[in-house]
Short mmCIF file of C-alpha atoms and ligand atoms in Angstrom, two decimals:
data_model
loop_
_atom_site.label_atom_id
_atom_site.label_comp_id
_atom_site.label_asym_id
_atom_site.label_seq_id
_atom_site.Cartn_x
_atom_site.Cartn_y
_atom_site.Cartn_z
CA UNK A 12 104.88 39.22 122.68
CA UNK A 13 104.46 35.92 124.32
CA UNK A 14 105.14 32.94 121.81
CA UNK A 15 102.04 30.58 123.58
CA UNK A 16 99.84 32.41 121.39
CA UNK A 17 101.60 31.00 118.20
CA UNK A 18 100.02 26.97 116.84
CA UNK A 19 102.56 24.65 118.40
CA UNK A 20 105.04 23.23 116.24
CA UNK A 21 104.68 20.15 114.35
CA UNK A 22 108.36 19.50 112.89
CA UNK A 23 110.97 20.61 115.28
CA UNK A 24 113.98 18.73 113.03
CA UNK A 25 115.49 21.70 112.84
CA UNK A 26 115.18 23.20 116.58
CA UNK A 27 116.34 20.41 117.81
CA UNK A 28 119.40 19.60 114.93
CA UNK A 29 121.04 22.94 116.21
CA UNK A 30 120.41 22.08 119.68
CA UNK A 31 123.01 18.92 119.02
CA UNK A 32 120.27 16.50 119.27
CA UNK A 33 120.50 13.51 117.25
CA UNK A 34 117.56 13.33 114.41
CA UNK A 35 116.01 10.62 112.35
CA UNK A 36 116.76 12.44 109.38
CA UNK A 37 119.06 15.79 108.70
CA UNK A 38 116.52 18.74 108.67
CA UNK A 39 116.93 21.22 105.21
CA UNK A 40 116.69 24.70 104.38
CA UNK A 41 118.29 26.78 101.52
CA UNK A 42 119.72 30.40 101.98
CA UNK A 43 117.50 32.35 99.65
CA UNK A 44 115.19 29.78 98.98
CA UNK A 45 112.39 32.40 98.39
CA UNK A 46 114.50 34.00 95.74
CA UNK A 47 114.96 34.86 91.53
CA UNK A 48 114.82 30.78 90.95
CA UNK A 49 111.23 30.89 91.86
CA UNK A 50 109.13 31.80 89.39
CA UNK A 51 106.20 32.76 91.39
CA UNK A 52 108.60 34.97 93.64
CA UNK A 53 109.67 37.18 90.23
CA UNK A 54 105.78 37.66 89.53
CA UNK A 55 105.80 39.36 92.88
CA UNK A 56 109.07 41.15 92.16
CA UNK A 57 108.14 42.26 88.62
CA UNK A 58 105.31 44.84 90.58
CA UNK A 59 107.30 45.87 94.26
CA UNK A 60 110.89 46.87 94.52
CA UNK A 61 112.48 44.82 96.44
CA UNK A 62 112.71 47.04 99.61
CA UNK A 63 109.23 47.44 99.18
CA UNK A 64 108.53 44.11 99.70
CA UNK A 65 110.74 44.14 102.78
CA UNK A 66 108.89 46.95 104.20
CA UNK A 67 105.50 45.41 103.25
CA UNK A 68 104.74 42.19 106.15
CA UNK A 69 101.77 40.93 103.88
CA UNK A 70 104.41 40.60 100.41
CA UNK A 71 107.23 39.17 102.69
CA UNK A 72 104.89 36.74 104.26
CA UNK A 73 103.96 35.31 101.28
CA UNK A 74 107.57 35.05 100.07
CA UNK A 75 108.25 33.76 102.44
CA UNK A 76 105.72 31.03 102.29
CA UNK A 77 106.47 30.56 98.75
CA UNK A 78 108.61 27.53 98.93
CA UNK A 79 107.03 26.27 102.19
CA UNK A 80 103.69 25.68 99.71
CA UNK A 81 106.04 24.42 97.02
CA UNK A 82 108.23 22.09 98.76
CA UNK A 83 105.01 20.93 101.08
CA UNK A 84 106.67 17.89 103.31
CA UNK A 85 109.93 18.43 102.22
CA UNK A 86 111.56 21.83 103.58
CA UNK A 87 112.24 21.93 107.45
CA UNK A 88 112.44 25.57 107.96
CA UNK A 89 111.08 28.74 106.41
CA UNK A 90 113.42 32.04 106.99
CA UNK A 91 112.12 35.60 106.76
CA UNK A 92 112.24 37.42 103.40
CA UNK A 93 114.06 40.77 104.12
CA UNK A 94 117.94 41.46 103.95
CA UNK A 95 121.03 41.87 105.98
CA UNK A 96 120.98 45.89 104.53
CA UNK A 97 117.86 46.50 106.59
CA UNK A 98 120.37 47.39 109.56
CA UNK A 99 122.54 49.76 107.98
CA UNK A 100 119.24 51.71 106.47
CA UNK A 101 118.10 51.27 110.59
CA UNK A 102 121.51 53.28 111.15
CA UNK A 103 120.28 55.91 108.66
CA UNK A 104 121.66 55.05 105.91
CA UNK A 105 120.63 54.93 102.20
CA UNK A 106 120.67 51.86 100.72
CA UNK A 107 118.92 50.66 97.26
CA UNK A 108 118.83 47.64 94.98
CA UNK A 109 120.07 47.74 91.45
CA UNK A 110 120.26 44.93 91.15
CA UNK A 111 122.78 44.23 93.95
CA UNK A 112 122.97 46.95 96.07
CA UNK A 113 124.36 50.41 96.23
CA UNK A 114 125.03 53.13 99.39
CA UNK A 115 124.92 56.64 97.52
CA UNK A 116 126.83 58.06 100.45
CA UNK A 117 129.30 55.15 101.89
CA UNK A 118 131.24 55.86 105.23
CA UNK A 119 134.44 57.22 103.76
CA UNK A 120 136.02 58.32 106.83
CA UNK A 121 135.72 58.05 110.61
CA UNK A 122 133.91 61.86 110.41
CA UNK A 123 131.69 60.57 108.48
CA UNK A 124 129.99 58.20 111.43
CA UNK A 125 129.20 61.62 112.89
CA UNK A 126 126.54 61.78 110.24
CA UNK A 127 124.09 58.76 111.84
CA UNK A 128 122.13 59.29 114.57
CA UNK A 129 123.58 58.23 118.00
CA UNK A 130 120.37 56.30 119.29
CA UNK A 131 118.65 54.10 116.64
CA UNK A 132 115.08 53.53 117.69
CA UNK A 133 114.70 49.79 116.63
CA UNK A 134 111.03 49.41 116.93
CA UNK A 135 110.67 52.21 115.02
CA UNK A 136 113.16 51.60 112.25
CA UNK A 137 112.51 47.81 111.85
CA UNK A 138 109.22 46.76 113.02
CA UNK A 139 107.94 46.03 109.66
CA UNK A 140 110.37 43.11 109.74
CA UNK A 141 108.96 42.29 113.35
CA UNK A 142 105.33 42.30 111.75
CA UNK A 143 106.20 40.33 108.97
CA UNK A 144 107.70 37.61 111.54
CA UNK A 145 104.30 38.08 113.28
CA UNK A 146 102.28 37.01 110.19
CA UNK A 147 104.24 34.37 108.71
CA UNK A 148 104.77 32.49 112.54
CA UNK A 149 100.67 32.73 112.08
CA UNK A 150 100.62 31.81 108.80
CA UNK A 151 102.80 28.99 109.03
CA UNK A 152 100.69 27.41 112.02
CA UNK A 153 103.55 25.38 113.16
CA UNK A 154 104.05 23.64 109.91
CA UNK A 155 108.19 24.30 110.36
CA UNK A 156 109.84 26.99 112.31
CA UNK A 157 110.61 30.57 111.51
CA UNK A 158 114.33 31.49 110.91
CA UNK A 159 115.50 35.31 111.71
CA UNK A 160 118.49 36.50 110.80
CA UNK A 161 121.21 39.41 110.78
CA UNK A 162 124.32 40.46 109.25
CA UNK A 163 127.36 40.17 111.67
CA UNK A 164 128.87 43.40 112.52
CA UNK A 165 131.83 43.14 110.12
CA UNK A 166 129.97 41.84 106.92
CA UNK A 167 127.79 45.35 107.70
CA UNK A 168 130.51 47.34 108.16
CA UNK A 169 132.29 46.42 104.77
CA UNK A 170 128.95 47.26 102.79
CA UNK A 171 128.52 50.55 104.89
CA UNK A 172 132.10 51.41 103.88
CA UNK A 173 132.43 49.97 100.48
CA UNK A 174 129.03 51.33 99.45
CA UNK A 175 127.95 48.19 98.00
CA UNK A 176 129.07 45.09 97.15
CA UNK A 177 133.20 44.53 96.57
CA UNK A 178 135.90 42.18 95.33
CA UNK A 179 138.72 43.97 96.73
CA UNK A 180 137.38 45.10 100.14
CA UNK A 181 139.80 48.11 99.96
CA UNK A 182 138.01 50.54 101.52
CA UNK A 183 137.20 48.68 104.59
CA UNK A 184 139.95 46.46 105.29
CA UNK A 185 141.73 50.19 105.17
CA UNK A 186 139.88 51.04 108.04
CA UNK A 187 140.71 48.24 110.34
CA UNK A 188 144.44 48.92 109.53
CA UNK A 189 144.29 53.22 109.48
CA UNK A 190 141.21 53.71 112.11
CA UNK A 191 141.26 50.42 114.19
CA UNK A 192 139.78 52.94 116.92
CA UNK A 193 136.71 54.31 114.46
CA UNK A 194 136.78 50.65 112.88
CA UNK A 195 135.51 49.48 116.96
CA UNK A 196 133.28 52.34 117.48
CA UNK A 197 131.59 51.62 114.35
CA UNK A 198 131.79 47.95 114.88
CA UNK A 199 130.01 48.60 119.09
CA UNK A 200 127.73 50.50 117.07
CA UNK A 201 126.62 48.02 114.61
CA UNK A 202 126.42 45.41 117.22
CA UNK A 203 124.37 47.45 119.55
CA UNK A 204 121.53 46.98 116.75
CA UNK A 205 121.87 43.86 115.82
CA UNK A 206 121.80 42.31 119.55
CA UNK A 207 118.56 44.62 119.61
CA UNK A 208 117.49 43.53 116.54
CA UNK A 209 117.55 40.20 116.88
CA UNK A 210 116.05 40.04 120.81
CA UNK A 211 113.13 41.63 118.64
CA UNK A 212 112.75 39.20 116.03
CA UNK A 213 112.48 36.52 118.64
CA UNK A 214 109.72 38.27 120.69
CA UNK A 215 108.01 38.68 117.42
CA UNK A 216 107.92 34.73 116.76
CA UNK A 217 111.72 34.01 114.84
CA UNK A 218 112.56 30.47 116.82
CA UNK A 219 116.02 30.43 115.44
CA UNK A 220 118.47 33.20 114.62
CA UNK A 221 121.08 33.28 111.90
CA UNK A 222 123.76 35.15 111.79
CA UNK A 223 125.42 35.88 108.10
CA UNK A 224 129.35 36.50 108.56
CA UNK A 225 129.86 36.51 104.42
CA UNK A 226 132.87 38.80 104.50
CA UNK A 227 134.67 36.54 107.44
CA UNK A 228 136.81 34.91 105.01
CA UNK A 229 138.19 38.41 104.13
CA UNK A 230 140.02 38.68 107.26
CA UNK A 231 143.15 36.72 108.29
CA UNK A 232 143.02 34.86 111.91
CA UNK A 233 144.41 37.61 113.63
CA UNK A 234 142.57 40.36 112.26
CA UNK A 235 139.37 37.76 112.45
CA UNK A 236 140.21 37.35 116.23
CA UNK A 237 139.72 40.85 116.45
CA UNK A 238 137.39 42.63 114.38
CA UNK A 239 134.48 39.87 114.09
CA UNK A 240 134.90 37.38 116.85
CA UNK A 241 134.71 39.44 119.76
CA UNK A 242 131.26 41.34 118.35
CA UNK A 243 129.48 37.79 117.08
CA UNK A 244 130.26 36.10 121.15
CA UNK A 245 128.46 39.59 121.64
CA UNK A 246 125.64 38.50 119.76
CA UNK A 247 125.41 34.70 120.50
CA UNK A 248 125.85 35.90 124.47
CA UNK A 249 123.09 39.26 124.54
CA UNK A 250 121.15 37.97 121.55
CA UNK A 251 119.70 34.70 123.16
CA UNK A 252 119.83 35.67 126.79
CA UNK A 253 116.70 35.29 128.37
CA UNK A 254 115.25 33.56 125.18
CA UNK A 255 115.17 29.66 125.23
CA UNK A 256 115.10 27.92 122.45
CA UNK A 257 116.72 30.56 120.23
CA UNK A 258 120.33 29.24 118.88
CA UNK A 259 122.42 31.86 116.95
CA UNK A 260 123.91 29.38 113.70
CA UNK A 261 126.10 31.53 112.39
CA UNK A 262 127.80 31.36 108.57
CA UNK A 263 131.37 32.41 108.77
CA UNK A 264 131.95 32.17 104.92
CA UNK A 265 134.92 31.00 103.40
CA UNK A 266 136.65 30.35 106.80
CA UNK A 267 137.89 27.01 106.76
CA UNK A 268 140.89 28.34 108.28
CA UNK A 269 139.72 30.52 111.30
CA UNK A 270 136.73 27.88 112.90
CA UNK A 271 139.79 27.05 115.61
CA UNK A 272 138.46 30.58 117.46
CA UNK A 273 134.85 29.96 116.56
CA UNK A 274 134.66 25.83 117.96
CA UNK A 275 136.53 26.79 120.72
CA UNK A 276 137.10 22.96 121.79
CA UNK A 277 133.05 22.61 121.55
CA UNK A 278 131.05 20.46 119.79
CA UNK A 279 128.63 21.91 117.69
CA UNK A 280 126.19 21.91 115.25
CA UNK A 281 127.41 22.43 111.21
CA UNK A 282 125.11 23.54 108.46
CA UNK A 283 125.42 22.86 105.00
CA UNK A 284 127.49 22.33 102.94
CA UNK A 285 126.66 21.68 99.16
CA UNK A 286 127.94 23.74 96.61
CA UNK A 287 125.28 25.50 95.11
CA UNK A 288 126.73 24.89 91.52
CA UNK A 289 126.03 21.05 91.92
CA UNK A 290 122.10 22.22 91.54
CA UNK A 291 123.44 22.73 87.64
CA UNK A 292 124.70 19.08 87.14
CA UNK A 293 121.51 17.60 86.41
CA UNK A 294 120.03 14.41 88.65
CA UNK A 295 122.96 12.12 88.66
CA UNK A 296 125.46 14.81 89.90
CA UNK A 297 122.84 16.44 92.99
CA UNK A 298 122.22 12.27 93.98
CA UNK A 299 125.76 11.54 93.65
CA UNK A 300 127.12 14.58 96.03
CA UNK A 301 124.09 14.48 97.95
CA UNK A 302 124.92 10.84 99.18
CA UNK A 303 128.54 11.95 99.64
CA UNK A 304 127.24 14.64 101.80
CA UNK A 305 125.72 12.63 104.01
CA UNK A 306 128.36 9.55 104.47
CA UNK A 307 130.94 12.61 105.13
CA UNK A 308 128.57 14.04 108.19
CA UNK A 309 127.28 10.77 109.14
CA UNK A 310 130.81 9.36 109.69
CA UNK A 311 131.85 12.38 111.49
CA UNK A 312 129.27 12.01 114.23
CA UNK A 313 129.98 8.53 114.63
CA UNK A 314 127.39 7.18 111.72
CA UNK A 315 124.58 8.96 113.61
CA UNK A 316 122.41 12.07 112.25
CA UNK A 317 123.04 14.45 114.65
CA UNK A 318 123.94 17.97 114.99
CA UNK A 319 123.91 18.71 111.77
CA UNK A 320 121.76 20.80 109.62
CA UNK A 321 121.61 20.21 105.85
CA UNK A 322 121.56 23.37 103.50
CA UNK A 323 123.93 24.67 100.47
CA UNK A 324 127.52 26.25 101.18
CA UNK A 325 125.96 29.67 100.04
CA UNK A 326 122.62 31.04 98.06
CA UNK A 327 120.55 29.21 95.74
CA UNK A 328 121.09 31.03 92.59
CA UNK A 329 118.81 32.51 89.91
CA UNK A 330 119.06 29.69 87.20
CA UNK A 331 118.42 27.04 89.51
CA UNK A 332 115.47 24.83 88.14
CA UNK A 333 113.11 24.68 90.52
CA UNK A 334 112.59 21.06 89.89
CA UNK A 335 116.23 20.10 90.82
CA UNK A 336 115.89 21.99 94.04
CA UNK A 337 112.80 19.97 94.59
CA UNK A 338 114.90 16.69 93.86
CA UNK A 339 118.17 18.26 96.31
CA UNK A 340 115.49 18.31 98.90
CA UNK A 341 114.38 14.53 98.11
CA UNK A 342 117.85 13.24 97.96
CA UNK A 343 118.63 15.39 101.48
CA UNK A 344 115.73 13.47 103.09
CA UNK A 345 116.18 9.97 101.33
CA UNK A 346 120.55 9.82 102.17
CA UNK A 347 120.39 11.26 105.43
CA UNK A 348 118.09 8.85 106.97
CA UNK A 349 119.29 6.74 109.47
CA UNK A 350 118.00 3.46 109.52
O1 1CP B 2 116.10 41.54 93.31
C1 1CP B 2 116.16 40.62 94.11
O2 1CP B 2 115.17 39.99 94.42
C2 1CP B 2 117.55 40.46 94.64
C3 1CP B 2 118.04 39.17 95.16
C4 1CP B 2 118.10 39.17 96.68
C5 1CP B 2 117.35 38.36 97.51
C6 1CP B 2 116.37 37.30 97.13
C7 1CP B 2 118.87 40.05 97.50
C8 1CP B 2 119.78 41.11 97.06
N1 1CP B 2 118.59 39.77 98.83
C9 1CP B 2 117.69 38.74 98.87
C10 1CP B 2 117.08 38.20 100.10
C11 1CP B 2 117.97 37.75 101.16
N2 1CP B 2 119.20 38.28 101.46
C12 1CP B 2 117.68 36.73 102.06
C13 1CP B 2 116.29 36.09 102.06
C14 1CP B 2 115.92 35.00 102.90
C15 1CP B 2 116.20 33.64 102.26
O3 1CP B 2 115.33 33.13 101.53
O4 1CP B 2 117.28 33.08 102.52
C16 1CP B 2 118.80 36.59 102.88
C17 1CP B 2 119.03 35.58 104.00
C18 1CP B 2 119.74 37.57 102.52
C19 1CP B 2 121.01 37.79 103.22
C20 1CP B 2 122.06 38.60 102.55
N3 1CP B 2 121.92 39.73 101.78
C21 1CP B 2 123.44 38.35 102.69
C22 1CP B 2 124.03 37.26 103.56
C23 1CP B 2 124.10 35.98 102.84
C24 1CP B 2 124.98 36.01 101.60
O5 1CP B 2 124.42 36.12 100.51
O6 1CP B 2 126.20 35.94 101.75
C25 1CP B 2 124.13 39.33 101.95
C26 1CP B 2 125.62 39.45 101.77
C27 1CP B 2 123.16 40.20 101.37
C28 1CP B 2 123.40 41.38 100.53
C29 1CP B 2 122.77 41.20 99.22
N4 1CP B 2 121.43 41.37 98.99
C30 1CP B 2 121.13 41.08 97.69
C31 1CP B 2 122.34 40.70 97.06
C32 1CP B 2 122.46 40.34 95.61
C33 1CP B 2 123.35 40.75 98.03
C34 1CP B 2 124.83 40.39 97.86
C35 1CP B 2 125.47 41.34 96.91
C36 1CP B 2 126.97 41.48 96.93
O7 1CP B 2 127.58 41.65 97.99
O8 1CP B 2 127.52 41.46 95.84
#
C-alpha cells in the first residue's frame, strides 16, 4: 500500500527524535496510553473482550485515538491498540485474557512445536491489525505518527512456554538450558513472523516500529548474547529493509547491564525513562522528576535535545489519574525545551 495516499504529517518530533536528530523539544508517548486509566477506554471494554477489540479495526481505531483527542497538542505519537500475544495466536495458538493472559495449552516440550502449523499465513492471520493501522493512519490525518509494534522473539517465547504471564520464568529459561536446539528453532520461527509482521504493519501506514523485549532482563549477558540479540539484529536488519523512515526502538527491559551488546559503540536514540509510580506522587513529585529527567538527558547530549524520546520506564498503570498524566505530558513539554 503506498503511504502518499496517507495526509502528510504535521508533527514529525518523534520521526525525527529516533532518527538522532536534535529537536526543539523531547517528543512524548506512554506505553499503554490507551489503557484501564482511561475512563472512556473501560466504557469500550465493559461491552468487547479485549481480543475482540483487537480483532475489530473500527474499536482499536478509536482506542487508539482515545488519548490523541484527550491529550490534543500535547502527545507526539499515537501507537496501535492490539497486543504482543497477537503473534503467538498467528502461530496457532490459544491465547485469552483473564485478566492477564492465559495459553490453555503452553509449549511444554520441543514435540509439542510439532503441533503449529509450519507456514503461518500473515495476511491472513493478522490483517485485522493491518486494517486497523489503515484506519487510524486515516483517521489521524497526520496529526502525529502511527507507532507499530511486536514482541521480540524471546519475550514470545517465554509466554508461549510459560502459558501466561510468570515470576519465575522456569519453564522457559529450562528450555534454553535442556533444548538450546528446539529453544532456536522455536526462536527462527517466531522471528520469521515478526520480521513479516512488522514489514506489514509498515505497508499498512505504522511510521515507526517498536519492538517490546520485556523478558530481556531475565537473561544474563551471555545467555542474552545468544537467545535475544542475534533474533532482534534480525528484526532491526529484515524488518526496515526497503522501508525508509521506519526505525525499530526497541525496549530491552530491565537491562541496564546487557546495553554493551545492544549500543554496540553507536550512538543512539533512548526512550523514556520515568518510573511509572512517580504518576502517584501528586504534582510536586511528577514536576520535580520530570525536570530531573530532562537535566539528566539534556546533559548527556551535550545540553542539547536530541536523540531522545520521552516516555515512562514501563506501562501507565490502571490507577493513574488521568489528570496527572495530562500534567506528566505538560511538564515533558515545558522542561525539555531548549531555549
Ligand atoms: O483488559 C485489558 O484491557 C488489559 C490491559 C492490557 C492492555 C491495555 C493488556 C493485557 N494489553 C494491553 C494493550 C497493549 N499491550 C498495548 C497497547 C498499546 C499502547 O497503548 O501502548 C501494548 C503496547 C501492549 C504490549 C504488551 N502486552 C507487552 C509489552 C510491554 C510490556 O507491558 O512489557 C506485554 C508483555 C504484553 C502482555 C500483556 N498483555 C496484557 C497484560 C496485562 C500483559 C502483561 C501480563 C504479564 O506478563 O503479567
Amino acid at each position: 500500500m503506498a503511504q502518499a495516499q496517507f495526509p502528510p504529517l504535521t508533527n514529525d518530533l518523534l520521526l525525527r527524535a529516533a532518527r538522532g536528530e536534535q529537536t526543539d523539544r523531547a517528543p512524548v508517548w506512554v506505553m499503554r496510553q490507551a489503557g484501564r486509566y482511561l475512563p472512556e477506554f473501560r466504557k469500550i471494554r465493559e461491552n468487547h473482550e479485549f481480543f475482540e477489540v483487537c480483532r475489530t479495526p473500527d474499536l482499536a481505531t478509536e482506542i487508539t485515538m482515545q488519548p490523541i483527542r484527550r491529550y490534543a497538542g500535547l502527545l507526539d505519537a499515537a501507537i496501535i491498540f492490539s497486543d504482543i500475544l497477537v503473534v503467538p495466536q498467528a502461530m496457532g495458538m490459544e491465547v485469552i485474557m483473564n485478566p492477564g493472559p492465559h495459553f490453555p495449552n503452553p509449549l511444554n516440550t520441543p514435540e509439542d512445536m510439532e503441533k503449529l502449523p509450519r507456514e503461518v499465513d500473515v495476511e491472513k492471520e493478522l490483517g485485522y491489525v493491518f486494517e486497523a493501522l489503515t484506519l487510524t493512519r486515516k483517521t489521524l490525518a497526520g496529526q502525529v505518527p502511527l507507532i507499530g509494534f511486536s514482541g521480540a522473539p524471546w519475550t514470545l517465547m517465554m509466554y508461549m512456554i510459560e502459558g501466561g504471564g510468570s515470576q519465575t520464568r522456569q519453564k522457559s529459561k529450562t528450555w534454553l538450558f535442556k533444548y538450546p536446539e528446539a529453544s532456536k528453532q522455536l526462536l527462527e520461527r517466531i522471528t520469521d513472523v515478526c520480521v513479516r509482521y512488522l514489514i506489514g504493519q509498515v505497508n499498512a501506514g505504522a511510521q515507526l516500529l517498536q519492538i517490546f523485549d520485556s523478558n530481556a532482563g531475565d537473561l544474563s549477558p551471555y545467555d542474552f548474547s545468544k537467545f535475544a540479540l542475534p533474533y532482534l539484529k534480525r528484526i532491526a536488519d529484515e524488518g526496515s529493509r526497503g522501508f525508509e523512515g521506519a526505525t525499530t526502538p526497541c525496549h530491552p527491559r530491565d537491562v541496564a547491564r546487557l546495553t554493551d551488546g545492544i549500543i554496540d559503540g553507536r550512538t543512539i536514540t533512548m526512550q523514556g525513562n520515568l518510573d511509572p509510580v512517580v504518576l502517584y506522587g501528586g504534582k510536586e513529585a511528577i514536576e520535580r522528576e520530570v525536570k530531573r529527567m530532562c537535566k539528566a538527558f539534556q546533559d548527556a547530549r551535550g545540553g542539547a535535545c536530541k536523540a531522545w524520546i520521552a516516555n515512562l520506564g514501563h506501562g501507565i498503570t490502571p490507577g493513574v489519574d488521568p489528570e496527572d498524566m495530562k500534567f506528566f505530558l505538560e511538564c515533558v513539554h515545558k522542561y525539555s525545551a531548549v531555549s
